[in-house]
Coordinates of C-alpha atoms and ligand atoms in Angstrom, one line a residue:
Chain A
M1 CA 155.8 217.9 111.8
I2 CA 155.0 217.5 115.9
L3 CA 158.2 215.4 116.4
D4 CA 161.1 215.6 114.5
I5 CA 164.4 213.9 115.4
D6 CA 167.3 215.0 113.3
R7 CA 170.9 212.7 113.9
L8 CA 170.6 212.0 117.6
E9 CA 173.4 210.3 119.1
T10 CA 173.4 209.3 122.7
G11 CA 174.4 206.6 125.0
Y12 CA 175.7 206.2 128.8
G13 CA 179.1 206.9 129.8
K14 CA 181.3 205.7 127.2
L15 CA 178.9 203.6 126.0
K16 CA 177.3 205.3 122.6
V17 CA 173.7 203.8 122.0
L18 CA 172.3 205.6 119.4
F19 CA 174.0 206.3 116.1
G20 CA 172.5 209.2 114.4
V21 CA 169.0 208.4 114.3
D22 CA 166.6 210.7 112.4
L23 CA 163.0 209.8 113.1
K24 CA 159.6 211.9 112.4
V25 CA 155.7 211.6 113.9
G26 CA 153.3 214.1 112.1
K27 CA 149.3 213.9 112.8
E28 CA 149.9 209.8 112.4
S29 CA 150.3 206.7 114.5
V30 CA 154.3 205.5 114.2
G31 CA 155.8 202.6 115.2
L32 CA 159.3 201.9 116.5
F33 CA 160.3 198.4 116.3
G34 CA 163.9 196.3 116.8
P35 CA 165.0 193.8 119.3
N36 CA 165.6 193.8 123.1
G37 CA 168.8 196.6 123.6
A38 CA 168.1 198.3 120.3
G39 CA 168.1 201.6 122.2
K40 CA 164.1 202.3 121.7
T41 CA 163.8 203.4 125.5
T42 CA 166.8 205.4 125.4
L43 CA 165.3 207.3 122.5
I44 CA 162.2 207.6 124.2
N45 CA 164.0 209.0 127.0
T46 CA 165.9 211.1 125.0
I47 CA 163.0 213.1 124.0
M48 CA 161.2 212.7 127.2
G49 CA 165.0 214.7 128.7
M50 CA 165.4 211.9 131.0
Q51 CA 168.9 211.2 128.6
K52 CA 170.8 214.1 127.5
P53 CA 171.2 214.1 123.7
W54 CA 174.9 214.0 122.9
S55 CA 175.0 215.4 119.4
G56 CA 171.8 216.2 116.8
S57 CA 168.4 217.7 117.6
V58 CA 165.1 216.7 118.8
K59 CA 162.2 219.2 117.5
F60 CA 158.8 218.8 119.2
D61 CA 155.8 221.5 117.6
G62 CA 158.7 223.3 116.1
L63 CA 160.5 223.8 119.0
E64 CA 164.6 222.3 120.3
I65 CA 163.6 220.1 123.2
G66 CA 166.7 218.2 123.5
G67 CA 168.3 218.5 126.8
K68 CA 165.2 220.1 128.5
A69 CA 164.0 218.9 131.9
T70 CA 161.7 216.6 131.9
H71 CA 159.0 218.1 133.5
L72 CA 159.4 221.0 130.6
V73 CA 158.9 218.7 128.4
A74 CA 155.6 216.9 129.8
R75 CA 154.5 220.4 130.4
S76 CA 154.9 221.4 126.5
G77 CA 152.2 218.6 125.3
I78 CA 154.1 215.3 125.5
A79 CA 152.7 212.3 127.8
L80 CA 154.8 209.8 128.0
V81 CA 153.3 205.8 128.9
P82 CA 157.2 204.7 130.2
Q83 CA 158.1 200.9 130.1
E84 CA 158.1 200.4 133.9
R85 CA 154.8 202.3 134.4
E86 CA 156.0 204.6 136.9
L87 CA 152.9 205.5 138.8
F88 CA 152.1 206.2 142.0
P89 CA 151.4 203.3 144.1
G90 CA 150.1 204.3 147.2
M91 CA 147.6 206.8 145.8
S92 CA 143.9 206.1 144.1
V93 CA 143.3 205.5 140.8
A94 CA 141.6 208.5 140.7
D95 CA 144.7 210.4 142.2
N96 CA 146.9 209.2 139.6
L97 CA 144.5 210.2 136.9
E98 CA 144.2 213.7 137.8
L99 CA 147.8 214.1 138.4
G100 CA 148.4 212.9 134.6
A101 CA 146.4 216.4 134.4
A102 CA 147.6 218.7 137.2
W103 CA 150.4 220.1 136.1
V104 CA 150.0 220.5 132.1
P105 CA 148.8 223.9 131.3
R106 CA 146.8 222.0 127.9
A107 CA 144.8 220.3 130.4
A108 CA 144.1 223.2 132.0
G109 CA 140.3 223.1 133.1
I110 CA 139.5 220.0 131.2
A111 CA 140.1 217.4 133.7
K112 CA 136.8 216.3 133.6
R113 CA 136.6 215.8 130.4
Q114 CA 139.7 213.6 129.7
L115 CA 138.5 211.8 132.7
D116 CA 135.3 210.8 131.2
M117 CA 136.9 209.9 128.1
V118 CA 139.7 207.8 129.6
V119 CA 136.6 205.7 132.0
E120 CA 135.1 205.3 129.2
L121 CA 138.4 203.9 127.0
F122 CA 139.3 201.9 130.2
P123 CA 135.5 201.1 131.6
I124 CA 137.0 199.0 134.5
L125 CA 139.2 202.0 135.8
K126 CA 135.4 203.7 136.5
E127 CA 134.8 200.9 138.9
R128 CA 138.4 201.2 140.9
L129 CA 138.9 204.9 140.9
R130 CA 139.1 204.6 144.5
Q131 CA 141.4 201.6 144.9
Y132 CA 145.3 202.0 145.5
V133 CA 147.2 201.5 142.3
G134 CA 149.6 199.2 144.0
T135 CA 147.2 196.9 144.7
M136 CA 146.2 196.5 140.8
S137 CA 147.3 193.8 138.3
G138 CA 149.8 194.7 135.7
G139 CA 147.0 195.0 133.1
Q140 CA 145.5 197.4 135.0
Q141 CA 148.3 199.3 136.0
R142 CA 149.2 199.6 132.5
M143 CA 145.3 200.8 132.0
V144 CA 146.2 203.6 134.6
A145 CA 149.3 204.3 133.2
I146 CA 147.9 204.7 129.6
G147 CA 144.9 206.7 131.1
R148 CA 147.1 209.1 133.2
A149 CA 149.0 210.1 130.0
L150 CA 145.4 210.6 127.7
M151 CA 144.7 212.8 130.8
A152 CA 147.5 215.5 129.6
N153 CA 145.1 216.1 126.6
P154 CA 148.6 215.6 124.7
L155 CA 149.8 216.6 121.2
L156 CA 152.1 213.6 121.2
L157 CA 151.4 210.4 123.2
I158 CA 154.5 208.0 123.6
L159 CA 153.8 204.4 124.5
D160 CA 157.5 202.6 125.8
E161 CA 156.4 198.5 125.3
P162 CA 152.3 198.9 126.3
S163 CA 151.8 195.4 125.7
L164 CA 155.1 194.1 128.6
G165 CA 153.8 191.4 131.3
L166 CA 150.2 191.2 129.4
Q167 CA 148.5 188.5 128.9
P168 CA 147.6 188.5 125.0
S169 CA 144.0 189.0 125.4
I170 CA 144.5 192.2 126.9
V171 CA 147.5 193.1 124.6
A172 CA 144.8 193.1 121.9
E173 CA 142.5 194.8 123.9
V174 CA 145.1 197.7 124.2
F175 CA 145.6 198.0 120.9
E176 CA 142.4 198.2 120.0
R177 CA 141.8 201.3 121.8
L178 CA 145.2 203.0 120.9
A179 CA 143.2 202.3 117.1
L180 CA 140.4 204.3 118.3
L181 CA 142.8 207.3 119.9
K182 CA 145.1 208.2 116.9
K183 CA 142.5 210.4 115.2
D184 CA 142.5 212.6 118.0
V185 CA 146.4 212.1 118.8
A186 CA 150.0 211.8 117.6
I187 CA 151.0 208.3 118.7
L188 CA 154.5 206.6 119.0
V189 CA 154.5 203.5 120.4
T190 CA 157.4 200.9 120.8
E191 CA 156.7 197.1 120.6
Q192 CA 158.0 193.7 120.4
N193 CA 154.5 192.4 119.7
V194 CA 154.9 193.7 116.1
R195 CA 152.2 191.6 114.9
E196 CA 149.4 193.4 117.3
S197 CA 150.5 196.7 117.0
L198 CA 151.0 197.1 113.1
K199 CA 147.0 196.9 113.4
A200 CA 147.6 200.0 115.3
I201 CA 149.9 202.2 113.5
D202 CA 150.1 204.1 109.9
R203 CA 153.8 203.8 109.6
G204 CA 156.7 202.1 111.5
Y205 CA 160.6 202.1 111.9
V206 CA 162.8 199.2 112.8
L207 CA 165.6 200.2 115.0
E208 CA 168.5 198.0 115.0
N209 CA 172.0 198.5 117.2
G210 CA 171.1 202.3 117.6
A211 CA 170.5 203.3 114.1
V212 CA 166.9 203.3 112.1
A213 CA 167.5 200.1 109.6
L214 CA 164.0 200.5 108.0
E215 CA 161.1 202.8 107.5
D216 CA 157.9 202.4 106.0
T217 CA 154.1 202.3 106.3
A218 CA 152.2 199.3 108.2
A219 CA 151.0 197.3 105.3
G220 CA 154.5 197.7 103.5
L221 CA 156.3 196.7 106.8
A222 CA 154.2 193.6 107.1
K223 CA 155.0 192.6 103.6
N224 CA 158.8 193.3 104.4
P225 CA 161.0 190.1 104.1
H226 CA 163.5 191.1 106.9
V227 CA 160.6 192.2 109.4
V228 CA 158.1 188.8 108.1
S229 CA 161.6 186.8 109.4
A230 CA 163.0 188.8 112.4
Y231 CA 160.0 190.1 113.8
L232 CA 156.8 188.1 112.7
G233 CA 158.8 184.9 113.3
I234 CA 156.8 183.3 110.1
Chain B
M1 CA 148.0 197.9 154.6
A2 CA 151.3 197.5 157.1
T3 CA 151.5 201.2 157.8
K4 CA 147.8 201.4 158.4
R5 CA 147.9 197.8 161.3
R6 CA 151.6 199.8 162.4
T7 CA 149.6 202.9 163.1
T8 CA 146.2 201.3 164.9
I9 CA 148.9 199.0 167.1
L10 CA 151.1 202.2 167.9
V11 CA 147.6 204.4 169.2
V12 CA 146.0 201.2 170.7
L13 CA 149.2 200.8 172.5
G14 CA 149.3 204.3 173.5
L15 CA 145.6 204.5 174.8
A16 CA 145.7 201.5 177.0
A17 CA 149.6 202.5 178.5
A18 CA 147.8 206.0 178.7
I19 CA 144.1 204.3 180.7
L20 CA 146.5 202.3 183.4
V21 CA 148.7 205.3 184.2
A22 CA 145.7 207.4 184.6
I23 CA 144.1 205.4 187.0
W24 CA 147.1 204.8 188.7
K25 CA 149.0 208.2 188.8
P26 CA 147.4 210.7 186.8
T27 CA 150.1 213.6 186.7
V28 CA 152.5 211.0 185.3
L29 CA 149.8 210.9 182.5
I30 CA 149.4 214.1 182.4
Y31 CA 153.2 215.1 182.1
G32 CA 153.2 212.3 179.8
V33 CA 151.5 213.6 177.0
Q34 CA 152.6 217.3 177.3
Q35 CA 156.0 216.1 177.0
A36 CA 154.7 213.5 173.8
G37 CA 153.4 216.9 172.5
L38 CA 156.5 218.6 172.1
Y39 CA 158.3 215.5 170.9
A40 CA 155.4 214.5 168.3
A41 CA 155.7 218.5 167.3
I42 CA 159.1 218.3 166.3
A43 CA 159.7 215.2 165.1
I44 CA 156.4 215.7 162.7
P45 CA 158.2 217.9 160.2
M46 CA 161.3 215.4 160.3
G47 CA 159.2 212.5 159.1
L48 CA 157.9 215.4 156.5
V49 CA 161.0 215.4 155.0
L50 CA 161.9 211.5 155.3
G51 CA 158.6 210.4 153.9
I52 CA 159.1 213.0 150.8
V53 CA 162.7 214.0 150.6
H54 CA 164.3 210.8 151.4
I55 CA 166.1 212.6 153.5
V56 CA 166.9 212.0 157.3
N57 CA 168.0 215.4 158.3
L58 CA 170.3 215.2 161.3
A59 CA 170.4 218.5 161.7
H60 CA 166.8 218.8 162.5
G61 CA 167.1 220.0 165.6
E62 CA 170.0 222.6 165.0
F63 CA 167.0 224.2 163.0
M64 CA 164.9 224.7 165.9
M65 CA 168.0 225.7 168.0
I66 CA 168.6 228.4 165.5
A67 CA 165.1 229.8 165.3
A68 CA 164.7 229.6 168.9
Y69 CA 167.9 232.0 169.2
A70 CA 166.7 234.1 166.6
T71 CA 163.4 234.4 168.3
Y72 CA 165.2 235.3 171.7
F73 CA 167.1 238.1 170.4
A74 CA 164.2 239.4 168.6
C75 CA 162.2 239.3 171.8
R76 CA 165.1 240.9 174.1
A77 CA 165.1 243.6 171.3
T78 CA 162.0 244.4 171.4
G79 CA 160.3 243.0 174.4
M80 CA 158.0 240.7 172.4
D81 CA 156.8 237.8 173.5
P82 CA 157.9 234.5 172.0
L83 CA 154.1 233.7 171.6
I84 CA 154.0 236.4 168.5
A85 CA 157.3 235.8 167.0
V86 CA 156.0 232.2 166.1
L87 CA 154.7 232.8 162.5
P88 CA 157.8 235.2 162.1
A89 CA 160.5 232.6 163.3
A90 CA 158.5 230.2 160.6
A91 CA 158.8 232.2 158.1
V92 CA 162.7 232.8 158.4
T93 CA 163.6 229.3 159.0
A94 CA 161.4 228.3 156.0
A95 CA 164.0 230.5 153.9
F96 CA 167.0 229.4 155.9
G97 CA 165.5 225.9 154.9
W98 CA 165.2 226.5 151.2
V99 CA 168.6 227.9 151.2
V100 CA 170.0 225.2 152.9
Y101 CA 168.5 223.0 150.5
K102 CA 169.3 225.0 147.2
L103 CA 173.3 224.6 148.6
T104 CA 173.6 221.8 150.1
I105 CA 170.6 218.8 150.4
R106 CA 170.0 219.1 146.6
R107 CA 173.7 217.8 145.8
A108 CA 172.9 214.9 147.6
L109 CA 169.6 214.0 146.8
K110 CA 171.7 211.2 144.3
A111 CA 174.3 210.4 147.2
P112 CA 174.8 207.4 148.8
E113 CA 172.5 207.1 152.3
L114 CA 175.8 207.3 154.2
N115 CA 176.7 211.0 152.6
Q116 CA 173.6 212.2 152.6
L117 CA 173.7 211.4 157.1
I118 CA 177.6 212.5 157.1
L119 CA 176.1 215.9 155.3
T120 CA 173.2 216.5 157.4
F121 CA 175.3 215.3 160.6
G122 CA 177.7 217.8 159.8
L123 CA 175.3 220.8 159.1
G124 CA 173.8 220.2 162.4
I125 CA 177.3 220.6 164.1
M126 CA 178.2 223.4 162.2
F127 CA 175.3 225.1 162.8
S128 CA 175.7 224.4 166.8
Q129 CA 179.3 225.5 166.8
L130 CA 178.5 228.5 164.6
V131 CA 175.9 229.8 167.5
N132 CA 178.7 228.7 170.1
L133 CA 181.0 230.9 168.6
F134 CA 179.3 234.5 168.3
F135 CA 176.6 233.7 171.1
T136 CA 178.6 231.5 173.7
S137 CA 177.8 228.4 175.5
Q138 CA 175.7 230.4 177.9
T139 CA 172.2 229.5 178.4
R140 CA 169.6 231.9 177.8
K141 CA 166.1 232.2 179.3
I142 CA 162.8 234.4 178.9
S143 CA 160.6 234.7 181.7
L144 CA 157.2 234.2 181.1
D145 CA 154.4 234.3 183.7
Y146 CA 151.5 232.3 182.0
V147 CA 154.1 229.7 181.2
S148 CA 153.6 228.4 185.2
A149 CA 149.9 228.6 185.1
S150 CA 148.7 225.4 186.8
V151 CA 145.0 223.5 187.6
T152 CA 144.1 221.4 190.9
I153 CA 141.8 219.0 190.8
G154 CA 140.8 217.3 193.7
E155 CA 144.2 216.1 195.1
T156 CA 146.3 216.8 191.9
S157 CA 148.0 219.8 190.8
F158 CA 149.1 220.1 187.5
G159 CA 150.8 222.7 184.5
V160 CA 148.5 223.3 181.9
W161 CA 150.7 225.7 179.5
Q162 CA 152.6 222.6 178.1
F163 CA 149.5 221.3 176.5
V164 CA 149.9 223.6 174.0
F165 CA 152.5 221.3 172.2
V166 CA 149.8 218.6 172.3
A167 CA 147.3 220.9 170.8
V168 CA 149.9 222.3 167.8
A169 CA 150.8 218.4 167.5
A170 CA 147.8 217.5 166.8
A171 CA 147.0 220.5 164.4
M172 CA 150.7 219.5 162.7
A173 CA 149.6 216.3 161.6
Y174 CA 146.2 216.7 160.5
G175 CA 147.1 219.9 158.9
L176 CA 149.4 218.5 156.6
K177 CA 147.4 215.6 156.1
L178 CA 144.8 217.9 154.5
F179 CA 147.3 220.0 152.8
L180 CA 149.0 216.4 151.0
T181 CA 145.5 214.9 150.3
R182 CA 143.3 217.7 149.5
T183 CA 145.8 220.4 147.3
T184 CA 147.3 220.1 144.4
L185 CA 150.6 221.0 145.5
G186 CA 150.5 218.7 148.4
K187 CA 149.4 216.0 146.4
A188 CA 152.5 216.7 143.8
A189 CA 154.2 216.3 146.9
L190 CA 153.0 213.2 147.6
A191 CA 153.3 211.8 144.1
V192 CA 157.2 213.1 144.4
G193 CA 157.9 211.0 147.4
Q194 CA 156.5 207.8 146.1
N195 CA 157.9 208.3 142.4
P196 CA 160.3 211.3 141.6
K197 CA 160.5 209.5 138.0
G198 CA 156.8 209.5 137.4
A199 CA 156.4 212.8 138.9
A200 CA 158.4 214.3 136.6
I201 CA 157.1 212.7 133.4
V202 CA 153.8 214.2 134.6
G203 CA 154.9 217.7 134.6
I204 CA 156.1 217.8 138.2
D205 CA 159.0 219.9 139.2
V206 CA 160.2 217.8 141.2
D207 CA 163.6 219.5 142.6
R208 CA 161.4 222.7 143.5
T209 CA 159.1 220.0 145.1
Y210 CA 161.7 218.9 147.5
G211 CA 162.7 222.3 148.2
I212 CA 159.3 223.6 148.9
V213 CA 158.7 220.7 151.1
F214 CA 162.1 221.0 153.2
A215 CA 161.3 224.8 153.6
I216 CA 157.9 223.6 154.8
A217 CA 159.4 221.1 157.3
A218 CA 162.0 223.8 158.3
A219 CA 159.3 226.4 158.8
L220 CA 156.9 224.0 161.0
V221 CA 160.0 223.4 163.1
G222 CA 161.1 226.7 163.3
G223 CA 158.0 228.0 164.7
M224 CA 158.1 225.1 167.5
G225 CA 161.6 227.1 168.2
A226 CA 159.8 230.1 169.7
L227 CA 157.5 227.9 170.9
F228 CA 159.8 226.2 172.6
L229 CA 161.4 229.5 174.0
T230 CA 158.5 229.6 176.1
R231 CA 159.5 226.7 178.3
S232 CA 163.0 226.2 178.2
A233 CA 166.2 227.8 178.5
I234 CA 168.5 227.5 175.0
F235 CA 171.8 227.0 174.6
P236 CA 173.6 225.8 171.7
A237 CA 173.6 222.3 171.6
V238 CA 169.7 222.3 172.8
G239 CA 168.6 220.9 169.5
S240 CA 170.7 217.8 169.1
P241 CA 168.6 215.3 171.7
F242 CA 165.9 216.2 169.6
T243 CA 167.3 215.5 166.1
M244 CA 167.8 212.4 168.2
K245 CA 164.4 211.6 169.7
S246 CA 162.4 212.5 166.5
F247 CA 164.6 210.2 164.5
S248 CA 163.6 207.6 167.0
L249 CA 160.0 208.4 166.7
V250 CA 159.7 208.4 163.0
A251 CA 161.7 205.2 162.2
M252 CA 159.6 203.3 165.0
A253 CA 156.2 204.9 163.0
G254 CA 157.5 203.9 159.9
I255 CA 158.4 206.1 156.5
G256 CA 155.5 208.5 155.5
N257 CA 153.4 207.9 158.6
I258 CA 152.7 210.7 160.2
P259 CA 149.8 209.7 162.8
G260 CA 152.1 207.1 163.5
I261 CA 154.2 209.6 164.9
L262 CA 151.7 211.0 167.3
G263 CA 150.8 207.4 168.7
S264 CA 154.8 206.6 169.1
A265 CA 155.3 209.9 170.9
I266 CA 152.2 209.3 173.5
L267 CA 154.1 205.6 174.2
L268 CA 157.1 207.2 174.7
G269 CA 156.5 210.5 175.9
I270 CA 154.8 208.6 179.0
A271 CA 157.2 205.8 179.4
E272 CA 159.5 208.7 180.2
S273 CA 157.4 210.2 182.2
L274 CA 156.9 207.0 184.2
L275 CA 160.7 206.3 185.0
R276 CA 161.0 210.4 185.9
A277 CA 158.4 209.5 188.2
F278 CA 160.4 207.4 190.6
R279 CA 164.0 208.1 192.2
A280 CA 165.4 205.2 191.8
T281 CA 164.8 204.9 187.4
R282 CA 164.9 209.1 186.9
G283 CA 168.6 208.3 185.4
W284 CA 166.5 205.9 183.1
A285 CA 164.4 208.6 181.3
D286 CA 166.3 209.7 178.9
I287 CA 167.5 206.0 177.6
V288 CA 164.1 204.7 177.5
F289 CA 163.8 206.1 173.5
F290 CA 167.0 204.4 172.1
V291 CA 166.1 201.1 174.1
L292 CA 163.0 201.2 172.2
I293 CA 164.1 201.9 168.8
I294 CA 166.7 199.1 169.0
A295 CA 163.6 197.1 170.1
V296 CA 161.8 197.7 167.1
I297 CA 165.0 198.0 164.4
L298 CA 165.9 194.3 166.1
G299 CA 162.1 193.0 165.9
R300 CA 162.0 194.0 162.4
T301 CA 165.3 192.7 161.5
L302 CA 163.8 189.2 162.9
K303 CA 160.5 189.4 160.7
W304 CA 162.7 190.4 157.8
R305 CA 164.9 187.2 158.3
K306 CA 162.1 184.8 158.9
S307 CA 159.6 186.5 155.5
Ligands
ADP401 N1 170.9 203.2 132.7 C1 171.9 202.8 131.8 N2 172.9 202.6 132.0 C2 173.7 201.9 130.6 N3 173.7 201.4 129.8 C3 172.2 201.3 129.6 C4 171.2 202.2 130.1 N4 170.0 201.8 130.0 C5 169.7 201.2 128.8 N5 171.5 200.5 128.6 C6 172.3 200.2 127.4 O1 171.4 200.6 126.1 C7 171.1 199.9 125.0 C8 169.8 200.3 125.0 O2 169.2 199.9 125.6 P1 167.7 200.2 125.9 O3 167.2 201.7 125.3 O4 166.7 199.9 126.7 O5 166.8 199.2 124.7 P2 165.7 198.5 124.3 O6 164.2 199.4 124.7 O7 165.1 198.9 122.6 O8 165.5 197.5 124.9 C9 171.0 198.3 125.8 O9 172.3 198.1 125.0 C10 171.3 199.0 127.5 O10 172.1 197.6 127.7
MG402 MG1 163.1 199.2 126.1

């Protein structure tokens, strides 16, 4: 198991947000769905060390990482594409991408290869390597953020709402690219856009009110009456 | 971008002022530029800390003062020239800066800005009062021959030693630019300055980077402390006007704009030197910094209201 989360609880101040979440990611692509405020970002921030667990455990590649500092989690092989992107706006695309690899041992010495892979995935970035990220559109910035995460040659890639604020055509494109990636890297992706993301994942969890309400394969979720009525809007 | 434009404006204004003054009164220009070098070399490290750690270090001048005192006593004890002490002073002040960061600054990083200002202001007062307590308020000076070296061109005669500050300021600005844009650690520092959360996500140790940047700034201003000793007498409060003047320059240049500090320093150095040249205006020389900073802040507030 690459990621193994066991009875995880956490929250903000007195407000409990996660009530004992169990979630596993193997060498596969896993979706994490749920309405706004369900706790998806909180769960991801806890994996990434930006939020301390109250109880339960987060194991990555067999080691406990719950409560570890964010930069150490990143160096151990988890790359995050945050909901708010968190890029370096006053630096070039090239520098942003380079920074994705510079501090991660798994990416040492292979930054060139990773860069080739990223620009092959997002050809538009190749023409814009010198452009300041702050001057790019939201969709292009999202690509830089995904590219930056891939530069780290991660064992696990986490994407928090990668389609947020994107045009539907670009959303479809992003998910096409994600489907290409899943043979090389384990993926955990949160999405409101369940329809598109079901095409890119193997399994999925539905998180509601801070607990896992449902867990199934992509095909199973697509047929599930609750998922259909609540998330596919048919 | 806005900073680029501001830098260009500052540099053009600085050059224009320089040329006008050069034609009319060459020594005013020369002393103005020398003074600008000193101000810029002290302000640049403060700008570095503000740009990356986002802390206004109101103890900045006191770091220089402490380094100058350490250099003074080392030189007195060994007969060494303060110039030789520049690098050791930088190293010792870097270590001191690192400790101050670890013990105090890092605990205030998430605090409201006012608390941070009070913290560094308090540190500055503590440093100068401690020096006062141990070494009294007596002024101390090391006399050096080469400092009074002068050159005569035509009818004008002027001291040349202080051009060393101009060279140091330029080298500092250029060196920092190379560090921040060409090295792995420098790029990480730049990234941390722009987005600490994003930096942690790519594996950068933000706290350590802040500490290193703070130590580098301390090293630079510490080296300046040794150099300062070649030109001036020192006393416990000698650093504090430099804190204020550095802050004026950094505010005028805008956050993270190191070349802009050079431009602002030339503008203010010449303005000061100009006022000093006439008996009637001499008393105003020390105020020109603050008049300009108030003008800049008012100007910016008006622009901000309009938009
Ligand atoms: N920084 C925070 N401080 C306090 N409450 C928060 C914070 N971030 C999120 N929350 C609360 O935690 C809950 C889960 O939020 P979040 O994890 O962002 O959900 P999702 O990503 O599924 O939309 C919400 O009720 C939200 O208001
Ligand atoms: Mg979210």
